[in-house]
Coordinates of C-alpha atoms and ligand atoms in Angstrom, one line a residue:
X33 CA -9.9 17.0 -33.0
X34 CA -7.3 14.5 -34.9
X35 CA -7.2 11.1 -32.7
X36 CA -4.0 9.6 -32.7
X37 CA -3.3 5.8 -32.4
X38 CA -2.0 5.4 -28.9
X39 CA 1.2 3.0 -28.5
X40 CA -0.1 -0.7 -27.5
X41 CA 0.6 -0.4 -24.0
X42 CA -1.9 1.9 -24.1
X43 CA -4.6 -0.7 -24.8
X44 CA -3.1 -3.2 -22.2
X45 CA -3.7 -0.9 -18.9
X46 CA -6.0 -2.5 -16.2
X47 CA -9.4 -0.8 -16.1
X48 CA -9.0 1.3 -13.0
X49 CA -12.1 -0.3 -11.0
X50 CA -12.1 2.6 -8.1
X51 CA -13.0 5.3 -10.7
X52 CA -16.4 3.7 -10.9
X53 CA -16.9 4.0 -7.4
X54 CA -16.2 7.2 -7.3
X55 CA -18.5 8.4 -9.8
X56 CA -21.3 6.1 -7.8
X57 CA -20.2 8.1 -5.2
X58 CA -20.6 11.3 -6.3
X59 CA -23.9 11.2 -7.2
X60 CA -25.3 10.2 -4.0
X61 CA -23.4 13.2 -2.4
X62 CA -24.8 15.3 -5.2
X63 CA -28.1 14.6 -4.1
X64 CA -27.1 15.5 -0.9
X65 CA -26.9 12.4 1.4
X66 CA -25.2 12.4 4.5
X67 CA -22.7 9.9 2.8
X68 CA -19.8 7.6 5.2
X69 CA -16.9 7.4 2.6
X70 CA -14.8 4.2 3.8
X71 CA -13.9 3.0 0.4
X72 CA -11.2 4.8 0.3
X73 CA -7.2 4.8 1.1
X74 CA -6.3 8.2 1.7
X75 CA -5.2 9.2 5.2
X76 CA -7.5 11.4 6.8
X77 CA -5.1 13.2 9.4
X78 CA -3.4 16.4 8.4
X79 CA 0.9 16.0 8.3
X80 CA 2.4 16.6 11.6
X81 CA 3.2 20.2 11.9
X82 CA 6.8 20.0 12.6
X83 CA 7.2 18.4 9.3
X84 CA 5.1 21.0 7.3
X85 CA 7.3 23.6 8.8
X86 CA 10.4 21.9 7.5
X87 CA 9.1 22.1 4.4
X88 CA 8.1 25.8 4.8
X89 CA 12.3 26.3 5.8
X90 CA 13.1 24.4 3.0
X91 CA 11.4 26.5 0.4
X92 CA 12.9 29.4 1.9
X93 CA 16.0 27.6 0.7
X94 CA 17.7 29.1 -2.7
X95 CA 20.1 25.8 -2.9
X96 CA 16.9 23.6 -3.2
X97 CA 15.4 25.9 -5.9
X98 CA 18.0 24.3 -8.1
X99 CA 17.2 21.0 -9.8
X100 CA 18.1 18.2 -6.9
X101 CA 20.8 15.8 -7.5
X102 CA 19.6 13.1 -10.0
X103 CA 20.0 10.2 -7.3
X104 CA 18.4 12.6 -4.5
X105 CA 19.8 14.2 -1.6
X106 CA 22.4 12.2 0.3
X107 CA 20.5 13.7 3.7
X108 CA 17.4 11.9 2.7
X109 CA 19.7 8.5 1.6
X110 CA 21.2 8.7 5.2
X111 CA 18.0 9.4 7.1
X112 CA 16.2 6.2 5.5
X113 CA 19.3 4.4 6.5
X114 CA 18.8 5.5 10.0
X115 CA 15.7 4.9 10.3
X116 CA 15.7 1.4 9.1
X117 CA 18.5 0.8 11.5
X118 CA 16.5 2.5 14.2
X119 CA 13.2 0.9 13.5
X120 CA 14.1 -2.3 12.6
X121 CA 17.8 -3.1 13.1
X122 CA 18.3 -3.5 9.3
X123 CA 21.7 -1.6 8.3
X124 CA 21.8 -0.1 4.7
X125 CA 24.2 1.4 2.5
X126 CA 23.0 5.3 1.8
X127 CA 24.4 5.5 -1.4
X128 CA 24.0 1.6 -2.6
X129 CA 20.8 0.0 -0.9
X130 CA 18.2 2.8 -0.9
X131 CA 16.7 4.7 -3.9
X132 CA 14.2 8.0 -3.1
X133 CA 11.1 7.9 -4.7
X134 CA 8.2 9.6 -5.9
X135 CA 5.8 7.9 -3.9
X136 CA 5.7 4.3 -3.5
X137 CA 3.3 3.9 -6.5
X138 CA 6.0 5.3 -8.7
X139 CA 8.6 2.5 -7.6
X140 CA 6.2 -0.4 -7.8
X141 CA 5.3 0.2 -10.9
X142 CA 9.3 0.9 -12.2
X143 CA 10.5 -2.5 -10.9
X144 CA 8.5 -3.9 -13.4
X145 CA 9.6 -1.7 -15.7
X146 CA 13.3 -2.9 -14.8
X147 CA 12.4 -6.5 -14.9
X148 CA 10.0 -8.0 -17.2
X149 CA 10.2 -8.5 -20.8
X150 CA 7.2 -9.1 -22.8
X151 CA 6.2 -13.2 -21.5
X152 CA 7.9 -13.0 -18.4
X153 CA 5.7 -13.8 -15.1
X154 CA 4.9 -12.1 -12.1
X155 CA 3.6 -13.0 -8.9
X156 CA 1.1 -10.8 -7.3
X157 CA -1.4 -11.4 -4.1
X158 CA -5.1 -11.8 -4.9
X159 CA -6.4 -10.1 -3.5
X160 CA -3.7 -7.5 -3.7
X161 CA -3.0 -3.2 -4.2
X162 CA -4.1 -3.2 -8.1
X163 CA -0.8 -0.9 -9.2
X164 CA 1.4 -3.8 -9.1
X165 CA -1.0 -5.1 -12.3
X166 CA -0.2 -1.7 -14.0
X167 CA 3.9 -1.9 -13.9
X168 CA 3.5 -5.9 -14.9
X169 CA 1.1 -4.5 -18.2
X170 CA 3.3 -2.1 -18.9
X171 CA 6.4 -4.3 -19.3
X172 CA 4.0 -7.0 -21.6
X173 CA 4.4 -9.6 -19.0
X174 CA 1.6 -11.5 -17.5
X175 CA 0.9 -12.6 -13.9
X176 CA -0.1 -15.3 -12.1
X177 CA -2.0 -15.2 -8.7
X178 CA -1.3 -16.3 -5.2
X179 CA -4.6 -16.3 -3.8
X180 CA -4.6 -15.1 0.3
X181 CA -7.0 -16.5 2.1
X182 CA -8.7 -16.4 5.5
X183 CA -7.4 -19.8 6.3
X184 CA -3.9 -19.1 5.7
X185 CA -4.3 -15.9 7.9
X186 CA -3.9 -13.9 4.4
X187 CA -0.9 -15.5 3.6
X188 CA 0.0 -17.0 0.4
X189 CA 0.5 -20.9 0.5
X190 CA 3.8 -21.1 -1.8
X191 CA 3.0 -25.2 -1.4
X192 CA 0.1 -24.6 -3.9
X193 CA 1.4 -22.7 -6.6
X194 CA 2.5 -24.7 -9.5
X195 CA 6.4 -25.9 -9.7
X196 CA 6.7 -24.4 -13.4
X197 CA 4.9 -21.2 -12.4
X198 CA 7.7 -20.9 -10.2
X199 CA 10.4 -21.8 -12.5
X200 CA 8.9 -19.0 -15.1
X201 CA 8.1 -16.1 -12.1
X202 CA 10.7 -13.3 -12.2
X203 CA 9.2 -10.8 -9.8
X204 CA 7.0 -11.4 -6.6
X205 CA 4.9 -8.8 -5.0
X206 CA 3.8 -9.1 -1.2
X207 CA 2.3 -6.7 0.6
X208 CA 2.0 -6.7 5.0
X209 CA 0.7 -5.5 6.6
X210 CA -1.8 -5.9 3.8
X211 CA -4.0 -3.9 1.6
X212 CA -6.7 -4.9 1.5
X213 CA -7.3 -8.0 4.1
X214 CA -5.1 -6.2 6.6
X215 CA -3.4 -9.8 6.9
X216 CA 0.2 -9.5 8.8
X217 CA 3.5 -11.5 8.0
X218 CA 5.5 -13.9 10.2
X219 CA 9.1 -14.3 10.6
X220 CA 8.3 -18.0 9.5
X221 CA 6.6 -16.2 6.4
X222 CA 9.4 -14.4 5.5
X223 CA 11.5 -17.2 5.8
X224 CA 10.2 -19.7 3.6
X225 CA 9.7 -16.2 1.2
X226 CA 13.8 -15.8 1.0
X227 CA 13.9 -19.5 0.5
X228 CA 11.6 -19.9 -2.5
X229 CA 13.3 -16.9 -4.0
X230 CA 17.0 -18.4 -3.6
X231 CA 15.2 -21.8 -4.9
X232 CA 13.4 -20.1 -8.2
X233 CA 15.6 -17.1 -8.6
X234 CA 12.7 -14.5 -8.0
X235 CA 13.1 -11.1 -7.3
X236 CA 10.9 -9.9 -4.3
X237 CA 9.5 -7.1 -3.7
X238 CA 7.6 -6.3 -0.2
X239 CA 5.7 -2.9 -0.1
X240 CA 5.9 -2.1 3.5
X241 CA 3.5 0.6 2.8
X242 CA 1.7 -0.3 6.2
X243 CA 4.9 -0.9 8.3
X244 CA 3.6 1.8 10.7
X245 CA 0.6 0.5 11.5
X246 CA 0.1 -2.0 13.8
X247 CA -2.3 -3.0 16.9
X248 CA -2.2 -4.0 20.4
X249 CA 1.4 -3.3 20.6
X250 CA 2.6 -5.3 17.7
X251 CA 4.7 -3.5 15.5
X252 CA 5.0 -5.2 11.9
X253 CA 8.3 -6.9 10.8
X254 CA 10.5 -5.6 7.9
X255 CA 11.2 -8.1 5.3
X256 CA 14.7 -7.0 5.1
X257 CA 15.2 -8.1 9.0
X258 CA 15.0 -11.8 7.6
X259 CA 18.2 -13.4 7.1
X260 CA 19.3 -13.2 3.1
X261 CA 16.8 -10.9 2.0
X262 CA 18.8 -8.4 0.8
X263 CA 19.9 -10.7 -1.4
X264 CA 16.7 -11.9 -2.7
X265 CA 14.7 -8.6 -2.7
X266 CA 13.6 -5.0 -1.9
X267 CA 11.3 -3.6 0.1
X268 CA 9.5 -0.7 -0.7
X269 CA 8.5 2.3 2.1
X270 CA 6.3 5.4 1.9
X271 CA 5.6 8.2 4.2
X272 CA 2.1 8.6 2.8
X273 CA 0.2 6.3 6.0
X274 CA 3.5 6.5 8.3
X275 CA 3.4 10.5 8.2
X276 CA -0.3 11.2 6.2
X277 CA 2.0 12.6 3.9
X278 CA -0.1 11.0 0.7
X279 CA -0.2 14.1 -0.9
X280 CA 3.4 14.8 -1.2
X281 CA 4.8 12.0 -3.1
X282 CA 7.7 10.8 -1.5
X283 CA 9.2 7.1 -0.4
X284 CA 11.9 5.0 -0.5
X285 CA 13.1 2.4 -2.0
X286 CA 15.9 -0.1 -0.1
X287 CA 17.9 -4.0 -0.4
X288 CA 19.4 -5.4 -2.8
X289 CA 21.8 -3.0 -4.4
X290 CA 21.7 -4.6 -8.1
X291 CA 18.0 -3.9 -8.1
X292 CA 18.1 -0.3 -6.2
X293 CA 21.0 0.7 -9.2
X294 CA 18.4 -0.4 -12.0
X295 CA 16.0 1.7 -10.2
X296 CA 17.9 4.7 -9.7
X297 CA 19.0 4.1 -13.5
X298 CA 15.7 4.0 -14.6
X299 CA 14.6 7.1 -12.7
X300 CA 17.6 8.9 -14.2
X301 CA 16.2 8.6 -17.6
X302 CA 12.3 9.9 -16.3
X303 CA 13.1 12.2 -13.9
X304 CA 15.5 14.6 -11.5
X305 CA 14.9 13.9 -7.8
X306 CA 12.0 15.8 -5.8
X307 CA 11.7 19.2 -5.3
X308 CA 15.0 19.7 -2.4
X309 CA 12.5 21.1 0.4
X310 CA 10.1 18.4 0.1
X311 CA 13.5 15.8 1.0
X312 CA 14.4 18.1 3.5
X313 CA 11.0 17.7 5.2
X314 CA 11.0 13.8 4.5
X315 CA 13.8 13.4 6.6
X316 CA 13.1 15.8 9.3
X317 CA 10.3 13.2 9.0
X318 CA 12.2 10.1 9.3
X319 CA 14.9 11.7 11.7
X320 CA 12.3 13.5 14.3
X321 CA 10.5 12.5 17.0
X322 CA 8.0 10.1 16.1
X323 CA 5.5 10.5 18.6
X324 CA 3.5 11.6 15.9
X325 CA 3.2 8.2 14.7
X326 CA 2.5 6.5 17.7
X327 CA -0.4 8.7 18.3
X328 CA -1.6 7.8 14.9
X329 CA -1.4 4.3 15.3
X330 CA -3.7 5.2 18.8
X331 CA -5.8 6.4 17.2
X332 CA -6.4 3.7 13.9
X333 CA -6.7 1.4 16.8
X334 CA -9.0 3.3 18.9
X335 CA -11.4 3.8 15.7
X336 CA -10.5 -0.2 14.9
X337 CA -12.6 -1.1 18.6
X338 CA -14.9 1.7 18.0
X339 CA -16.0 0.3 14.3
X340 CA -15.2 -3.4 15.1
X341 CA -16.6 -3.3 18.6
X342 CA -20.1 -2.0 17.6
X343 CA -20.6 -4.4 14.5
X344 CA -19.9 -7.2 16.7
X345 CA -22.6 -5.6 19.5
X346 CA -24.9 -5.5 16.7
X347 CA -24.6 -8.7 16.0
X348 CA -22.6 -9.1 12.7
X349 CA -19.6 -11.3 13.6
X350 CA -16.6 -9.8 11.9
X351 CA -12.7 -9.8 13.1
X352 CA -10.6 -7.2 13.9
X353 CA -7.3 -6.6 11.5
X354 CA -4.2 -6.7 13.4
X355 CA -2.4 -4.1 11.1
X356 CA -3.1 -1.5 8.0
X357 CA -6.3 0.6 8.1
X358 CA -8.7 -1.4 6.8
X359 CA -11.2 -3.7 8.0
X360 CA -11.6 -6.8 5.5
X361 CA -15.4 -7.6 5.8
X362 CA -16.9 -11.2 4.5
X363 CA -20.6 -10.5 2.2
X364 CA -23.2 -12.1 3.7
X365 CA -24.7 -14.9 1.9
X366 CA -26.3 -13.9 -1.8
X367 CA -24.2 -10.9 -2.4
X368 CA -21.4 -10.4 -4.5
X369 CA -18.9 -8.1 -3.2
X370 CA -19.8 -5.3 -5.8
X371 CA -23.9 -6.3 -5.2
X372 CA -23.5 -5.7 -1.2
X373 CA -21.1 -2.5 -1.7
X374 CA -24.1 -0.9 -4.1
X375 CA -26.3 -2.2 -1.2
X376 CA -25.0 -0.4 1.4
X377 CA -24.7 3.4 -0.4
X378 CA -28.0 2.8 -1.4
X379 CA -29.8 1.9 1.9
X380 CA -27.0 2.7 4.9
X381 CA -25.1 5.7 2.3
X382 CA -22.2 4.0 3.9
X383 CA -19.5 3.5 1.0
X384 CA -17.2 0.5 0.9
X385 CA -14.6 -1.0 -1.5
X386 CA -16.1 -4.1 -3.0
X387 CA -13.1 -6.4 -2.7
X388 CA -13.6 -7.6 -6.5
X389 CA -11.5 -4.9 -7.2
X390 CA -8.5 -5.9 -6.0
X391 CA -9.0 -9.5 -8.1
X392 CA -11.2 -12.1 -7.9
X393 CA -10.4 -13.7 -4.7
X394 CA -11.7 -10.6 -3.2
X395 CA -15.4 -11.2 -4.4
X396 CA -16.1 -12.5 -0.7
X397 CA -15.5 -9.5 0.7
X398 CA -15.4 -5.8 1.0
X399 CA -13.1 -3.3 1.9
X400 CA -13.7 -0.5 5.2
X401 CA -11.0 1.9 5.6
X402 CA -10.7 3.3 9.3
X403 CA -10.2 7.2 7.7
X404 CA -12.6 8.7 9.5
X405 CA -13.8 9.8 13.1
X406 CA -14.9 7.4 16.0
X407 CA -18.6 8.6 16.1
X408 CA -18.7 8.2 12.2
X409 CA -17.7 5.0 12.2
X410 CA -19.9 4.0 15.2
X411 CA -22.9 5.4 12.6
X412 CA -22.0 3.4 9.6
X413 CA -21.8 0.8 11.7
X414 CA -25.1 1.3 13.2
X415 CA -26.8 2.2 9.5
X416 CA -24.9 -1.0 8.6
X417 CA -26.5 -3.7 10.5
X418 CA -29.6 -2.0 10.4
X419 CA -30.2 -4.0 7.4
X420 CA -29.5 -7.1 8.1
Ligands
PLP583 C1 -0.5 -1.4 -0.6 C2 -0.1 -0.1 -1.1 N1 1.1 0.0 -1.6 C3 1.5 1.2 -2.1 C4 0.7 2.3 -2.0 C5 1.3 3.6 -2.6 O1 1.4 4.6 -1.7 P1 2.2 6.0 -2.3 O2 2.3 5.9 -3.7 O3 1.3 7.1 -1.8 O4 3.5 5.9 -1.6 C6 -0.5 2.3 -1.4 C7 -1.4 3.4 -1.3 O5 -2.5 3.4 -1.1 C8 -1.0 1.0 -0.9 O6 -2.2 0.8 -0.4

């Protein structure tokens, strides 16, 4: 087989860390252990079935068997528009402030793309959701980290980061509720955000991937609800956690109209909109009752006490997140975060994300997603602390 030299880009992709893990993985349920996957992002819950029928109604559809409209289906436009006024009181434009996309993966990765020339800076969260690295590699551009920490309640401390890093950032990524320390933001947060922004020209981007999921009654805040973010920034929504709809590929993206017409620009040159039926079924999504996603959210939470709850009664003191599904877990004294996750499939075969992987202000912790069933979680757990 002839090997072809690959373009440089090629070269410059982040290792993706996870892939190791689930090799590790793999083995240990090869052999046939009774494994506790939580190191993993991927909703367990099927789609809500009134949503999988619109998509059965759609495909029965000859006008969506055509190629979509480049920009998407107006429908789909208008029902994110609702639903951000709906949800959070934010009015948008359909056909200026929101772009469809093909997951919310897709348009992290193409803001980059539409943004940053080889040199340019980025801002990211360390720890932070490691695709925002690949769209900043792939434009050439480096990045400098805002570290979150426990004592900022996950927040990054703008005070601290350097006043020429500041001037050279282009682009900053946030993330809240947050993957992975399940952190959430404040008005006051968002706030100061618009006003650094405005102060250092940056363009913002908050992935709102978690803006379902929130506990004890509080639902998380939209960065677009802050005064003048629209014209600082984007905010980026999926329907992959909202509706388990991971599979699909299908989001939004929605603010500033300059940036959502470099995206949609940008997107005209890779692709034609998604398949018609899968829109169609997004919006019945976005427009339907959403009773489905309050039950969801009852049930991350119920799982949240369940796991929390019985690692506390066991004696390892760990807090609850207030948002996302993840539990952000401190190592215990002597580990690494990659030593204690290896620890705990070996001895508890209970798998976790060691937080290294999301950069190296994550080495002090790892990562428990709440993806699977009360009892399950009360086992790992019990197999957990069992070792200490
Ligand atoms: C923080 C964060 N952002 C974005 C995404 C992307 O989700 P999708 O591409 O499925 O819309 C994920 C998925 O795990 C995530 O955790």
């Amino acid at each position: 087989m002839k090997r072809f030299e690959q373009a440089e880009v090629m070269g410059k992709l982040p290792e993706q860390f996870f892939a190791k893990l689930v090799k590790k993985v793999s083995h240990y349920v090869e052999q046939g252990y009774d494994v506790i996957n939580l190191g993993q992002g991927n909703p367990d819950r099927p789609t809500p079935q009134h949503i999988v029928e619109a998509l059965k109604e759609g495909a029965e559809r000859p006008d969506f068997h055509k190629y979509s409209p480049f920009r998407g289906h107006g429908f789909l436009k208008q029902a994110a528009a609702d639903f951000y006024q709906r949800e959070y009181g934010v009015t948008l434009d359909p056909d200026k402030e929101v772009a469809i996309l093909f997951g919310g993966k897709v348009g992290l990765v193409e803001l980059s793309q539409c943004y940053l020339n080889p040199g340019d800076v980025a801002l990211v969260p360390d720890p932070g959701y490691p695709d925002y690295w690949s769209g900043v590699a792939m434009a050439g551009a480096s990045m400098e980290t805002m570290p979150l920490r426990k004592e900022n309640e996950f927040l990054p401390k703008y005070d601290d980061l350097h006043e020429t890093v500041l001037n050279k950032a282009k682009l900053m990524f946030l993330n809240y509720p947050n993957n992975p320390t399940a952190g959430v933001a404040t008005e006051s947060f968002f706030k100061e955000t618009v006003e650094l922004a405005n102060k250092h020209d940056i363009l913002v981007c908050h992935d709102f991937a978690y803006g379902a999921i929130g506990f004890e009654g509080q639902k998380p805040i939209s960065f677009l609800q802050t005064e003048g973010a629209k014209d600082v920034g984007i905010e980026i929504y999926t329907l992959s956690k909202t509706y388990n709809m991971a599979g699909w590929r299908v989001g939004f993206a929605v603010g500033n109209e300059s940036v959502i017409e470099s995206i949609n620009l940008l997107q005209d040159h890779f692709y034609v909109s998604l398949f018609g039926a899968v829109q169609h079924a997004a919006a019945e999504a976005l427009n339907g009752s959403q009773q489905c996603v309050d039950e969801l959210v009852d049930t991350y939470e119920r799982r949240r006490n369940a796991f929390i709850g019985r690692l506390n009664e066991n004696g390892w003191n760990v807090e609850s997140p207030k948002g996302s599904f993840f539990c952000w877990l401190p190592v215990p004294e002597g580990y690494t975060s990659e030593t204690f996750a290896d620890y705990l499939l070996e001895k508890a075969h209970v798998v976790v994300a060691p937080g290294i992987g999301f950069g190296s202000e994550g080495d002090r912790y790892v990562r428990a997603g709440l993806l699977t069933s009360e009892e399950r979680l009360i086992e790992a757990a019990d197999r957990i602390t069992k070792l200490f």
